Backbone as CSV, one residue per row, in Angstrom:
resi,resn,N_x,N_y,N_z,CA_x,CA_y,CA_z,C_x,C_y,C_z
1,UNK,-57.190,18.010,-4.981,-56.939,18.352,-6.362,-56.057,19.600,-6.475
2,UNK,-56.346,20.883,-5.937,-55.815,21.674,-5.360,-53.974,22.096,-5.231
3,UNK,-54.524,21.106,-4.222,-52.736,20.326,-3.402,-51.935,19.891,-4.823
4,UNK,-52.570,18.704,-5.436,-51.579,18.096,-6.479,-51.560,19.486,-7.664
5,UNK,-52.046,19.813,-7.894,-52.043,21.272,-8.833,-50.544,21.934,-8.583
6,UNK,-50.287,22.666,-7.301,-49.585,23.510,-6.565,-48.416,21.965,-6.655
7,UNK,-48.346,20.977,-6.308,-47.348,20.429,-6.210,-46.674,20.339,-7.457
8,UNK,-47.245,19.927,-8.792,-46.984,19.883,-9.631,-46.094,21.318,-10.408
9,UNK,-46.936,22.309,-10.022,-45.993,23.185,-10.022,-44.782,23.768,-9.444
10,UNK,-45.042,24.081,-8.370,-43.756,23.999,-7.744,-42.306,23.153,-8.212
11,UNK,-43.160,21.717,-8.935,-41.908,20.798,-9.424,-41.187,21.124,-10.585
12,UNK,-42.612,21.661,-11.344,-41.877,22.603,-12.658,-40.707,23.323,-12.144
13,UNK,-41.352,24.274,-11.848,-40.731,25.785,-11.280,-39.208,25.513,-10.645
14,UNK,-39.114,25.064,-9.456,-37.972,23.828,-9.162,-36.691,23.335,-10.699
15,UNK,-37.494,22.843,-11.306,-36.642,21.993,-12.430,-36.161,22.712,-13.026
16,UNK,-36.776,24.025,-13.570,-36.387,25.132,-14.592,-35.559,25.576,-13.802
17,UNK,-35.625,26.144,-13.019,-34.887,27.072,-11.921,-33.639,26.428,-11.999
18,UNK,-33.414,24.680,-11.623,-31.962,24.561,-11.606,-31.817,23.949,-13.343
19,UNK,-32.024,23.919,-13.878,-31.317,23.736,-15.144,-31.289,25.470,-16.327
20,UNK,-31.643,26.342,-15.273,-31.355,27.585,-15.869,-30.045,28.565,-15.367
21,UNK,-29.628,27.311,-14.111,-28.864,28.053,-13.195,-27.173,27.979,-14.072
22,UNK,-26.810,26.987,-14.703,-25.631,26.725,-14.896,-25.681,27.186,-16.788
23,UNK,-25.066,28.099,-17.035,-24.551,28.058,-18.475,-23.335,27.572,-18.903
24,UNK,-23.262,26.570,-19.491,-21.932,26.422,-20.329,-21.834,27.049,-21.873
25,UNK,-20.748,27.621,-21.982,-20.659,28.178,-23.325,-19.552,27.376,-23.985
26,UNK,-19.245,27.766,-24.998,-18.236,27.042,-25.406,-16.582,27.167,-25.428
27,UNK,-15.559,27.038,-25.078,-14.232,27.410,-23.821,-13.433,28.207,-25.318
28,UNK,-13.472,29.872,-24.664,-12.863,30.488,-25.850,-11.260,29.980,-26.374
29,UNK,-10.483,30.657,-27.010,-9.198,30.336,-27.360,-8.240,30.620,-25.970
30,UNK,-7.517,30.082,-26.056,-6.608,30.508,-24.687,-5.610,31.906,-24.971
31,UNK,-5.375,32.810,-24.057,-4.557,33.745,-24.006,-4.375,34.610,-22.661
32,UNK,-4.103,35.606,-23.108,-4.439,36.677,-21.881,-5.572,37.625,-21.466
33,UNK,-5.994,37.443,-20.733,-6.909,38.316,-20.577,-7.073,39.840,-20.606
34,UNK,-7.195,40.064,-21.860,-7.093,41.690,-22.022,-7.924,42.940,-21.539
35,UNK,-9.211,41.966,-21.742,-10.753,42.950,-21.379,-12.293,42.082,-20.837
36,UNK,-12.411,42.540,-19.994,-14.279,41.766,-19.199,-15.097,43.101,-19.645
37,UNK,-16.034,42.302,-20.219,-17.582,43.275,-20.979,-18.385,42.977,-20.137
38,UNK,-20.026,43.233,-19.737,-20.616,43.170,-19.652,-21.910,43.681,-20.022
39,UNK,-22.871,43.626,-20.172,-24.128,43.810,-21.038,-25.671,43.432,-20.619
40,UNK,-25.974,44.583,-19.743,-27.225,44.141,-19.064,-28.688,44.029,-20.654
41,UNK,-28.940,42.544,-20.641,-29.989,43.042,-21.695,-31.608,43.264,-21.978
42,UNK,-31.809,42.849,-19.756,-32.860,42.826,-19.593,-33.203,42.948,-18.554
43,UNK,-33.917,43.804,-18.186,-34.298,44.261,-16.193,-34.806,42.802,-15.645
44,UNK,-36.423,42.842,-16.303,-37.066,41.566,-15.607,-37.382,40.786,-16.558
45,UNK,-37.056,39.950,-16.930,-36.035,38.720,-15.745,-34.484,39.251,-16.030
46,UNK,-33.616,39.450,-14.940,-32.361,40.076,-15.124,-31.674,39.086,-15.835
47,UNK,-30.939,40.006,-17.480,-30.349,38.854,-18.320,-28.994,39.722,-18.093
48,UNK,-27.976,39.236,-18.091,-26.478,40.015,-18.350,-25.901,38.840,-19.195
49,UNK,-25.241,39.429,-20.194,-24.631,38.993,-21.002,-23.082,38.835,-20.547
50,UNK,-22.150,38.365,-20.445,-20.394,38.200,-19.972,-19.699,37.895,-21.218
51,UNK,-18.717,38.773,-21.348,-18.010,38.836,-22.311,-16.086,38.645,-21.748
52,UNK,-15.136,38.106,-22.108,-13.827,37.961,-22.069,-13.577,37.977,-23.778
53,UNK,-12.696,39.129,-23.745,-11.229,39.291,-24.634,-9.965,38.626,-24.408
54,UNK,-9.723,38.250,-25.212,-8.018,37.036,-25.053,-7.656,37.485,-25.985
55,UNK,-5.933,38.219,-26.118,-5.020,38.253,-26.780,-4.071,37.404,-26.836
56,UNK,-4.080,36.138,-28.002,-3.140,35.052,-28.341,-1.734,35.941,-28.047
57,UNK,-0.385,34.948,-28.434,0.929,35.150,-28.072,1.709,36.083,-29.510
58,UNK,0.441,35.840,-30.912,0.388,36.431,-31.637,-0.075,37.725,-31.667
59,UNK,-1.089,37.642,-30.714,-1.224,39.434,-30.980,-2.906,39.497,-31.817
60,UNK,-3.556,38.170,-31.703,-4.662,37.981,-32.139,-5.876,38.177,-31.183
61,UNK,-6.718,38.977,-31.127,-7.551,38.803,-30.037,-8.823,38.414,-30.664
62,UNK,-9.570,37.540,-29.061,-10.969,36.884,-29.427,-12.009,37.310,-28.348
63,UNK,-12.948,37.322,-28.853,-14.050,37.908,-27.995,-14.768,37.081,-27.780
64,UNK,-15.610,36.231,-26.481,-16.306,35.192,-26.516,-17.298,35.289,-25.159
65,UNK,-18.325,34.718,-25.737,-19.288,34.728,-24.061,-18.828,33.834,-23.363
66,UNK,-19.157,34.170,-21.502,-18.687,33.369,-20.767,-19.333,33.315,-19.796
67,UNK,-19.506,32.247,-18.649,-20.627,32.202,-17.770,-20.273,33.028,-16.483
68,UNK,-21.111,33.066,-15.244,-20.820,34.373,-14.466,-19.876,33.998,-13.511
69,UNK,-19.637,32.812,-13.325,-18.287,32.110,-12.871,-17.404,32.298,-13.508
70,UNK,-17.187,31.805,-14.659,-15.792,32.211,-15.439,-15.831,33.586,-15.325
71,UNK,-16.521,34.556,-15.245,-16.169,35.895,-15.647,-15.326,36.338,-14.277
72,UNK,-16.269,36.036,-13.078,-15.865,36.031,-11.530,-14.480,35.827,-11.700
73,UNK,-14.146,34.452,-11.701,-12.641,33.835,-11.942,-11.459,34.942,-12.265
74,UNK,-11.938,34.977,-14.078,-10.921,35.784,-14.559,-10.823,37.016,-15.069
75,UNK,-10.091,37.425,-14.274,-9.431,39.017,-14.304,-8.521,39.505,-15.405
76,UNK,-8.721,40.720,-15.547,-7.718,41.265,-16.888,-6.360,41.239,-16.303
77,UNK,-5.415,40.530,-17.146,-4.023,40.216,-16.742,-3.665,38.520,-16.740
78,UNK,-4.919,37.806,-16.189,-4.823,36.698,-16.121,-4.789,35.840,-17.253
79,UNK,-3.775,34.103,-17.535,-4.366,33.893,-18.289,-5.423,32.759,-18.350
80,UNK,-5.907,32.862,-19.799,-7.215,31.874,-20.127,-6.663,31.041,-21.111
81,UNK,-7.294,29.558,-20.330,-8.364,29.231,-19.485,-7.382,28.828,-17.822
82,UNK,-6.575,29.257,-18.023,-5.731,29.056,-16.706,-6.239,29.448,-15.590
83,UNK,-6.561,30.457,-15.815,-7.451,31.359,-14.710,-8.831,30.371,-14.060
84,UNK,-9.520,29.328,-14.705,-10.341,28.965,-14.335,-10.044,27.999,-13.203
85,UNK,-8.999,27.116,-13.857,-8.528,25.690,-13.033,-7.976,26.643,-11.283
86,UNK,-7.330,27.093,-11.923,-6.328,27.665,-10.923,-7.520,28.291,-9.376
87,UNK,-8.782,29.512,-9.637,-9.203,29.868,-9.014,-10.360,29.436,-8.600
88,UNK,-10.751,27.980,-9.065,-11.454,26.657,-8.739,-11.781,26.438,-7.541
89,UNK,-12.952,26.668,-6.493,-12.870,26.704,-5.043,-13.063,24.782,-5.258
90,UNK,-12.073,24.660,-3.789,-11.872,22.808,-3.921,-13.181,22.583,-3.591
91,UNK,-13.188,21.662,-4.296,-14.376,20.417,-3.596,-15.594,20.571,-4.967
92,UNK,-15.263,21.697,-5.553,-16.186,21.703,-7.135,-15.768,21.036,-8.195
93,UNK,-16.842,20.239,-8.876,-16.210,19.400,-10.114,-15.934,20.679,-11.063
């Protein structure tokens, strides 16, 4: 009884774990990358917030959350979402 208890959990624990692992947000406006934020908003459980600034060709800038991959990716100078495809390690969908 025990055993199936602990198994059962573990399966939880398991499931959450990988469907907490990947955030998609929603793909900001494209431009240049002007500025990376970051924003610790919680020790335990460690939350950081990722932030990218894009300045359009207009001169418009947007501020948008982004996951810790995209942030990795793209660098100030680079552009977005160019920066993502481009620094894409092969063999990842």
């Amino acid at each position: 009884m025990n055993r199936a208890i602990r198994l059962a959990a573990l399966a939880t624990a398991a499931a959450l774990l990988v469907t907490g692992c990947k955030k998609d947000f929603p793909e900001g406006p494209p431009g240049r990358v002007v500025k990376r934020n970051s924003d610790l908003v919680s020790i335990k459980p460690t939350i950081v917030k990722r932030y990218l600034t894009t300045e359009s060709r207009a001169g418009k800038r947007s501020t948008f959350r982004v996951s810790k991959e995209d942030f990795r990716l793209c660098n100030e100078g680079s552009s977005y979402p160019g920066c993502l495809a481009r620094n894409k390690p092969k063999g990842k969908p």
